[in-house]
Coordinates of C-alpha atoms in Angstrom, one line a residue:
X1 CA -34.0 -16.2 10.7
X2 CA -33.4 -19.8 9.6
X3 CA -34.0 -19.0 6.0
X4 CA -31.7 -16.0 6.1
X5 CA -29.0 -18.1 7.7
X6 CA -29.3 -20.9 5.2
X7 CA -29.3 -18.4 2.3
X8 CA -26.1 -16.8 3.7
X9 CA -24.5 -20.2 4.1
X10 CA -25.4 -21.1 0.5
X11 CA -24.0 -17.9 -0.8
X12 CA -20.7 -18.5 1.1
X13 CA -20.5 -22.1 -0.2
X14 CA -21.2 -21.3 -3.8
X15 CA -18.7 -18.4 -3.6
X16 CA -16.0 -20.7 -2.4
X17 CA -16.9 -23.3 -5.0
X18 CA -16.5 -20.7 -7.8
X19 CA -12.9 -20.0 -6.8
X20 CA -12.0 -23.4 -5.4
X21 CA -10.5 -25.0 -8.5
X22 CA -7.1 -23.4 -8.9
X23 CA -5.5 -23.9 -12.2
X24 CA -2.0 -24.1 -10.8
X25 CA -3.0 -27.1 -8.7
X26 CA -3.5 -29.1 -11.9
X27 CA -0.4 -30.3 -13.8
X28 CA -2.2 -30.1 -17.2
X29 CA -3.1 -26.5 -16.7
X30 CA 0.3 -25.2 -15.6
X31 CA 2.7 -23.7 -18.1
X32 CA 5.2 -26.2 -19.6
X33 CA 7.9 -27.3 -17.2
X34 CA 10.5 -26.4 -19.8
X35 CA 10.1 -22.7 -19.1
X36 CA 11.6 -23.0 -15.6
X37 CA 14.7 -20.8 -15.4
X38 CA 13.9 -18.8 -18.5
X39 CA 15.6 -15.4 -18.3
X40 CA 14.7 -14.0 -21.7
X41 CA 11.0 -14.0 -22.3
X42 CA 10.1 -16.3 -25.2
X43 CA 6.3 -16.3 -25.4
X44 CA 6.0 -19.1 -27.9
X45 CA 7.6 -21.5 -25.5
X46 CA 4.5 -21.5 -23.4
X47 CA 2.3 -23.2 -26.0
X48 CA 1.0 -26.6 -25.0
X49 CA -1.8 -29.0 -25.9
X50 CA -4.0 -30.4 -23.1
X51 CA -7.1 -32.5 -22.9
X52 CA -10.0 -31.0 -21.0
X53 CA -13.6 -32.2 -20.5
X54 CA -16.4 -30.5 -22.4
X55 CA -20.1 -30.5 -23.2
X56 CA -21.5 -29.8 -26.6
X57 CA -25.2 -28.8 -26.5
X58 CA -27.6 -27.3 -29.0
X59 CA -27.6 -23.5 -29.0
X60 CA -31.3 -23.5 -27.9
X61 CA -30.4 -25.3 -24.6
X62 CA -27.5 -23.3 -23.5
X63 CA -29.4 -20.9 -21.2
X64 CA -31.0 -23.8 -19.3
X65 CA -27.8 -25.9 -19.1
X66 CA -25.4 -23.1 -18.0
X67 CA -26.8 -22.8 -14.4
X68 CA -26.3 -26.5 -14.0
X69 CA -22.6 -26.5 -14.9
X70 CA -21.5 -22.9 -14.0
X71 CA -19.4 -23.9 -11.1
X72 CA -17.5 -26.5 -13.2
X73 CA -16.4 -24.0 -15.9
X74 CA -12.8 -23.8 -16.9
X75 CA -11.7 -20.2 -16.3
X76 CA -8.4 -19.0 -17.6
X77 CA -7.0 -15.7 -18.9
X78 CA -8.4 -14.8 -22.3
X79 CA -10.2 -18.1 -22.6
X80 CA -14.0 -18.1 -23.2
X81 CA -15.4 -21.3 -21.6
X82 CA -18.4 -21.2 -23.9
X83 CA -17.6 -21.2 -27.6
X84 CA -19.7 -21.5 -30.8
X85 CA -19.1 -24.7 -32.9
X86 CA -21.3 -25.1 -36.0
X87 CA -24.9 -24.8 -34.7
X88 CA -24.1 -25.7 -31.1
X89 CA -22.2 -24.4 -28.1
X90 CA -19.1 -26.1 -26.6
X91 CA -18.8 -25.6 -22.8
X92 CA -15.2 -26.1 -21.5
X93 CA -15.1 -27.7 -18.0
X94 CA -12.4 -27.8 -15.4
X95 CA -10.5 -31.1 -15.1
X96 CA -10.3 -31.1 -11.3
X97 CA -14.0 -31.6 -10.5
X98 CA -14.9 -33.2 -13.8
X99 CA -13.3 -36.6 -14.3
X100 CA -16.1 -38.1 -16.3
X101 CA -19.8 -37.8 -17.2
X102 CA -20.8 -38.9 -13.7
X103 CA -19.0 -35.9 -12.1
X104 CA -21.8 -33.7 -13.5
X105 CA -25.4 -33.3 -12.3
X106 CA -26.5 -36.0 -14.7
X107 CA -30.1 -36.2 -13.7
X108 CA -30.7 -32.4 -14.1
X109 CA -28.8 -32.5 -17.5
X110 CA -30.8 -35.4 -18.8
X111 CA -34.0 -33.5 -18.0
X112 CA -32.7 -31.0 -20.6
X113 CA -32.1 -33.8 -23.0
X114 CA -28.3 -33.6 -22.5
X115 CA -26.7 -37.0 -21.9
X116 CA -23.3 -38.8 -22.0
X117 CA -23.1 -38.5 -25.7
X118 CA -22.8 -34.7 -25.3
X119 CA -19.8 -35.2 -23.1
X120 CA -16.2 -35.8 -24.3
X121 CA -12.5 -35.0 -23.7
X122 CA -10.8 -33.0 -26.5
X123 CA -7.6 -31.1 -27.2
X124 CA -7.2 -27.5 -26.1
X125 CA -4.2 -25.3 -27.0
X126 CA -3.0 -23.1 -24.2
X127 CA -0.7 -20.1 -24.9
X128 CA 1.2 -17.4 -23.0
X129 CA -2.0 -15.3 -23.0
X130 CA -3.9 -17.8 -21.0
X131 CA -1.9 -17.4 -17.8
X132 CA -1.8 -14.5 -15.3
X133 CA 1.4 -12.7 -14.4
X134 CA 1.6 -14.6 -11.1
X135 CA 1.1 -17.9 -12.8
X136 CA 3.8 -17.2 -15.5
X137 CA 6.3 -16.0 -12.9
X138 CA 5.7 -19.0 -10.6
X139 CA 6.5 -21.3 -13.5
X140 CA 9.7 -19.5 -14.5
X141 CA 11.4 -18.3 -11.3
X142 CA 13.5 -20.7 -9.2
X143 CA 11.5 -22.8 -6.8
X144 CA 14.2 -22.9 -4.1
X145 CA 14.2 -19.2 -3.6
X146 CA 11.4 -16.8 -2.7
X147 CA 9.6 -15.5 -5.8
X148 CA 8.2 -12.1 -6.6
X149 CA 6.1 -11.5 -3.6
X150 CA 4.8 -8.0 -4.2
X151 CA 5.0 -4.8 -6.3
X152 CA 3.4 -1.4 -6.2
X153 CA 1.3 0.3 -8.8
X154 CA 1.5 4.0 -9.2
X155 CA -0.5 5.1 -12.2
X156 CA 1.0 3.4 -15.3
X157 CA 4.2 2.4 -13.4
X158 CA 4.8 -0.9 -11.7
X159 CA 7.4 -0.4 -9.0
X160 CA 9.5 -3.4 -7.8
X161 CA 12.0 -4.0 -5.1
X162 CA 13.8 -7.1 -6.3
X163 CA 16.0 -9.2 -4.1
X164 CA 19.4 -10.1 -5.4
X165 CA 18.5 -13.7 -6.5
X166 CA 15.8 -12.3 -8.8
X167 CA 18.0 -9.7 -10.6
X168 CA 19.0 -12.1 -13.4
X169 CA 15.3 -12.4 -14.2
X170 CA 14.5 -8.7 -14.0
X171 CA 14.0 -8.1 -17.7
X172 CA 11.6 -11.1 -18.0
X173 CA 9.7 -10.0 -14.9
X174 CA 9.4 -6.5 -16.3
X175 CA 8.1 -7.8 -19.7
X176 CA 5.6 -10.1 -18.0
X177 CA 4.2 -7.4 -15.8
X178 CA 3.9 -4.9 -18.7
X179 CA 2.1 -7.6 -20.7
X180 CA -0.3 -8.6 -18.0
X181 CA -1.1 -5.6 -15.8
X182 CA -3.8 -3.4 -17.1
X183 CA -2.6 0.0 -18.3
X184 CA 1.0 -0.7 -17.3
X185 CA 3.5 1.0 -19.5
X186 CA 6.6 1.3 -17.3
X187 CA 8.3 -1.2 -14.9
X188 CA 11.0 0.1 -12.6
X189 CA 13.2 -1.4 -9.9
X190 CA 14.3 0.3 -6.7
X191 CA 18.0 0.7 -7.4
X192 CA 19.3 1.6 -3.9
X193 CA 18.2 2.5 -0.4
X194 CA 16.6 5.9 0.2
X195 CA 19.6 7.9 1.5
X196 CA 19.5 11.2 -0.4
X197 CA 18.4 14.5 0.9
X198 CA 15.0 14.5 -0.6
X199 CA 14.2 10.8 0.4
X200 CA 12.9 9.9 -3.1
X201 CA 13.5 6.5 -4.7
X202 CA 16.5 5.8 -7.0
X203 CA 14.9 4.0 -9.9
X204 CA 16.2 1.6 -12.6
X205 CA 14.1 1.3 -15.7
X206 CA 13.8 -2.4 -16.6
X207 CA 11.0 -2.3 -19.1
X208 CA 8.8 0.1 -21.0
X209 CA 8.7 3.9 -21.5
X210 CA 11.0 6.2 -19.4
X211 CA 8.0 8.3 -18.5
X212 CA 7.6 8.8 -14.7
X213 CA 4.9 11.5 -14.6
X214 CA 1.9 9.7 -13.2
X215 CA -1.7 10.3 -12.4
X216 CA -3.2 8.3 -9.6
X217 CA -6.0 8.3 -7.1
X218 CA -5.7 7.7 -3.3
X219 CA -8.9 7.4 -1.3
X220 CA -10.8 9.1 -4.1
X221 CA -8.4 12.1 -4.3
X222 CA -6.5 12.6 -7.6
X223 CA -2.8 13.3 -7.5
X224 CA -0.2 13.9 -10.1
X225 CA 3.6 13.9 -9.8
X226 CA 7.0 12.8 -11.2
X227 CA 7.6 9.5 -9.4
X228 CA 11.3 9.6 -10.1
X229 CA 11.7 12.9 -8.2
X230 CA 9.4 12.7 -5.2
X231 CA 8.4 10.1 -2.5
X232 CA 5.2 8.3 -2.9
X233 CA 4.2 4.9 -1.4
X234 CA 0.8 3.5 -2.1
X235 CA 1.2 1.1 0.9
X236 CA 0.6 4.1 3.1
X237 CA -2.9 5.0 1.7
X238 CA -4.7 3.4 4.6
X239 CA -2.6 5.4 7.1
X240 CA -3.2 8.6 5.2
X241 CA -6.9 7.8 5.3
X242 CA -6.8 7.2 9.1
X243 CA -5.4 10.6 9.8
X244 CA -7.7 12.4 7.4
X245 CA -10.7 10.8 9.0
X246 CA -9.6 12.2 12.4
X247 CA -10.0 15.7 11.0
X248 CA -13.1 17.7 10.9
X249 CA -14.0 21.0 9.1
X250 CA -12.1 23.9 10.7
X251 CA -9.5 21.7 12.4
X252 CA -5.9 22.7 11.8
X253 CA -3.2 20.5 10.3
X254 CA 0.5 21.4 10.3
X255 CA 2.2 18.9 7.8
X256 CA 5.9 19.2 8.4
X257 CA 7.0 16.7 5.7
X258 CA 4.1 17.0 3.3
X259 CA 5.5 15.5 0.1
X260 CA 3.0 15.9 -2.7
X261 CA 0.1 16.2 -0.3
X262 CA -1.4 12.8 0.7
X263 CA -2.3 14.3 4.2
X264 CA -2.6 18.0 3.3
X265 CA -4.7 18.0 0.1
X266 CA -7.5 15.7 1.5
X267 CA -7.5 17.7 4.7
X268 CA -7.8 21.0 2.8
X269 CA -10.6 19.5 0.7
X270 CA -12.4 18.9 4.1
X271 CA -12.0 22.6 4.7
X272 CA -9.4 22.2 7.4
X273 CA -6.8 25.0 7.8
X274 CA -3.6 23.5 6.5
X275 CA 0.0 24.6 6.6
X276 CA 2.1 22.2 4.5
X277 CA 5.8 22.1 4.0
X278 CA 8.4 20.0 2.1
X279 CA 12.1 20.5 1.6
X280 CA 12.2 18.9 -1.9
X281 CA 11.5 21.5 -4.5
X282 CA 9.9 18.9 -6.8
X283 CA 7.6 17.8 -4.0
X284 CA 6.7 21.4 -3.3
X285 CA 5.9 22.0 -6.9
X286 CA 3.6 19.0 -7.2
X287 CA 2.0 19.8 -3.8
X288 CA 1.0 23.2 -5.2
X289 CA -0.2 21.5 -8.4
X290 CA -2.3 19.0 -6.5
X291 CA -3.8 21.6 -4.3
X292 CA -4.9 23.6 -7.3
X293 CA -6.1 20.5 -9.1
X294 CA -8.3 19.6 -6.1
X295 CA -9.6 23.2 -5.8
X296 CA -8.6 23.6 -2.2
X297 CA -6.1 26.5 -2.4
X298 CA -8.1 28.8 -0.1
X299 CA -7.6 26.3 2.8
X300 CA -3.9 25.6 2.4
X301 CA -0.6 27.5 2.8
X302 CA 2.5 25.9 1.5
X303 CA 6.3 26.3 2.0
X304 CA 9.5 24.8 0.7
X305 CA 11.8 24.7 3.8
X306 CA 13.7 22.3 6.0
X307 CA 11.3 20.8 8.6
X308 CA 13.0 22.4 11.6
X309 CA 12.8 25.8 10.0
X310 CA 9.1 25.3 9.2
X311 CA 8.4 24.4 12.9
X312 CA 10.3 27.4 14.3
X313 CA 8.9 29.9 11.8
X314 CA 5.5 29.2 10.1
X315 CA 4.2 26.7 12.6
X316 CA 5.4 28.8 15.6
X317 CA 3.8 32.0 14.3
X318 CA 0.5 30.4 13.4
X319 CA 0.1 28.3 16.5
X320 CA 0.6 31.1 19.0
X321 CA -2.0 33.2 17.3
X322 CA -4.5 30.3 17.6
X323 CA -3.6 29.5 21.2
X324 CA -3.8 33.1 22.3
X325 CA -6.8 34.4 20.3
X326 CA -9.1 31.5 19.5
X327 CA -11.1 29.0 21.5
X328 CA -9.1 25.8 21.0
X329 CA -11.8 23.7 22.6
X330 CA -14.0 24.1 19.5
X331 CA -11.5 22.5 17.1
X332 CA -8.5 20.2 17.0
X333 CA -4.9 20.9 16.0
X334 CA -2.8 18.1 14.5
X335 CA 0.9 18.0 13.5
X336 CA 1.9 15.2 11.1
X337 CA 5.6 14.3 10.8
X338 CA 5.8 11.5 8.2
X339 CA 9.5 11.0 7.5
X340 CA 10.0 7.8 9.4
X341 CA 13.8 7.5 8.8
X342 CA 14.5 10.8 10.7
X343 CA 11.3 12.6 11.8
X344 CA 12.0 11.9 15.5
X345 CA 15.2 14.0 15.2
X346 CA 13.0 17.1 14.7
X347 CA 11.0 16.6 17.9
X348 CA 13.3 18.7 20.0
X349 CA 12.3 21.7 17.9
X350 CA 9.1 21.9 19.9
X351 CA 11.0 22.2 23.2
X352 CA 11.3 25.8 24.2
X353 CA 9.5 26.9 21.0
X354 CA 8.0 29.8 23.2
X355 CA 9.1 31.6 26.2
X356 CA 7.1 31.2 29.4
X357 CA 6.0 34.9 29.1
X358 CA 4.6 34.3 25.6
X359 CA 2.2 31.7 26.9
X360 CA 1.6 33.1 30.4
X361 CA -1.9 34.4 29.6
X362 CA -3.4 31.2 28.0
X363 CA -6.7 30.0 29.4
X364 CA -6.5 26.9 31.6
X365 CA -8.7 24.9 29.3
X366 CA -6.5 25.5 26.2
X367 CA -6.2 22.5 23.9
X368 CA -2.6 21.8 22.7
X369 CA -1.7 20.2 19.4
X370 CA -1.5 16.4 18.9
X371 CA 1.7 15.3 17.2
X372 CA 1.7 12.3 14.9
X373 CA 5.4 11.3 14.4
X374 CA 6.3 8.3 12.3
X375 CA 9.4 6.2 12.9
X376 CA 11.0 2.9 12.0
X377 CA 12.1 0.5 14.7
X378 CA 14.3 -2.5 14.2
X379 CA 14.6 -5.4 16.7
X380 CA 12.5 -7.7 18.7
X381 CA 10.1 -5.4 20.7
X382 CA 9.7 -2.7 18.1
X383 CA 6.8 -1.0 19.8
X384 CA 8.8 -0.4 23.0
X385 CA 11.8 0.6 20.9
X386 CA 9.9 3.3 19.0
X387 CA 8.5 4.7 22.2
X388 CA 12.1 5.0 23.6
X389 CA 13.2 6.6 20.4
X390 CA 10.5 9.3 20.6
X391 CA 11.1 10.0 24.3
X392 CA 14.8 10.2 23.8
X393 CA 14.6 12.8 21.0
X394 CA 11.7 14.7 22.6
X395 CA 13.5 14.7 26.0
X396 CA 10.3 13.8 27.9
X397 CA 8.6 10.7 29.2
X398 CA 5.3 10.1 27.4
X399 CA 3.1 9.4 30.4
X400 CA -0.7 8.9 30.3
X401 CA -1.3 12.7 30.1
X402 CA 0.7 13.0 26.9
X403 CA 0.7 9.7 25.0
X404 CA -2.3 9.3 22.7
X405 CA -1.2 6.0 21.2
X406 CA 1.5 3.9 19.5
X407 CA 0.0 2.5 16.3
X408 CA 1.6 -0.1 14.0
X409 CA 1.6 1.1 10.4
X410 CA 3.3 -1.6 8.4
X411 CA 6.1 -4.1 8.4
X412 CA 9.0 -2.8 6.2
X413 CA 11.5 -5.7 6.5
X414 CA 12.2 -8.6 8.8
X415 CA 12.2 -7.2 12.3
X416 CA 11.8 -3.7 11.0
X417 CA 8.4 -2.0 11.5
X418 CA 6.9 1.4 11.0
X419 CA 4.9 3.1 13.7
X420 CA 2.9 6.2 14.3
X421 CA 3.4 7.7 17.8
X422 CA 0.7 10.2 18.7
X423 CA 1.2 12.5 21.7
X424 CA 0.0 15.8 23.1
X425 CA 2.2 18.8 23.3
X426 CA 2.0 20.6 26.7
X427 CA 2.8 24.0 28.2
X428 CA 5.9 22.5 29.8
X429 CA 7.2 21.0 26.6
X430 CA 6.6 24.2 24.6
X431 CA 8.3 26.5 27.1
X432 CA 11.3 24.5 28.4
X433 CA 14.3 23.4 26.5
X434 CA 15.3 19.8 26.2
X435 CA 17.7 18.8 28.9
X436 CA 21.2 18.4 27.7
X437 CA 23.6 15.6 28.7
X438 CA 25.6 16.5 31.8
X439 CA 28.4 14.8 33.6
X440 CA 29.0 14.2 37.2
X441 CA 31.7 12.4 39.3
X442 CA 30.8 8.9 40.3
X443 CA 32.0 9.7 43.8
X444 CA 34.3 12.1 45.5
X445 CA 37.3 9.8 45.5
X446 CA 37.1 9.0 41.8
X447 CA 38.3 11.2 38.9
X448 CA 36.4 9.2 36.3
X449 CA 33.4 11.2 34.9
X450 CA 30.4 9.2 33.8
X451 CA 27.9 10.8 31.3
X452 CA 24.3 10.7 32.5
X453 CA 21.1 12.4 31.5
X454 CA 19.1 14.7 33.7
X455 CA 15.6 13.2 34.4
X456 CA 13.1 14.0 31.7
X457 CA 10.5 16.6 32.6

């Protein structure tokens, strides 16, 4: 146990050492200070000459010397730390840990016949190619404002959401990302908030090809779509995976706002029975394409309708057949509603979906569907706010018999969070209408009417 522990500690320590020496912490290895504030990319302005330590050793000794100095190597983009020079090898070392010959494991090196005469400082030319996108942008963008904190990759597209103070630098940012990111051909910026009917991003092309048809993989499942016409957010991949992992073969999924299929297609691949819907004709077209591409068409039925219409038609018809004619204790039924800006507004469609007579003969052990509804909440106590939002739109208190969980998904903006609220439908919810707002007189002597809500059932 002691040896295993020591080995583990050694592995952690050497791993940390390998990444400890950050180039941007060393003035000599930063891009020239003159590039600060550059708005039009001029790659030649990044050239600079620096002095770095190096070892020159005979070619025959390189294999024995490298393990001794490996953690001291200078590592930069497109820079080979070991280079051929005449009949020897030149090993470039990082200036942070190596200040002089004594900074190196001298005794071990001398055993290999490598001594102070093999050590020197010499000029090294650094160019634009030697820095990463992050290092370039940190050197160019204003220091007094927040820099480019994140972006999304969707296939060959880099998707930005630039703040106002970065807009003068958008062309430069786009060019740097296209230069530095592997297989990046297009850089776009979110042009406005998502407020159209189909909830897709409004995009501004800032660099590269105006080609928005992408191929990408999420959790091992390939998808293809036109990013300019549908909604796709790679930051939701973990949440998609969480839901799909809940599902087992022969479970049922009703996907009310399916998009191009990040819930529905992986579920159908697991041989679940899927009914998927989306109002956007483009999303519906790519949903069909992705189902075919993933060879799961026998397990999925798709429709192109408003979410409420889908609930009161396709979902209603399929669900009552299952509740009345199958043993629901042998499989689970899930309903996903991933349209966080407005999905809660559709919850009242489940109220009174059936008459009491239609469900009168159900067995007492029937298992009702679990709804997973997504919503944004803005404020201080967002978790409580989102619960109130769901209860208000559903017209029911989510007590311990109904509520399955309120799960944080991601932070969208300061004081704005996205949650998944999971709850069970019940016989009462499915057979009674949501209570409407009524009025009553405050007292017999007053004429003023005060709106109040009937107590939730």
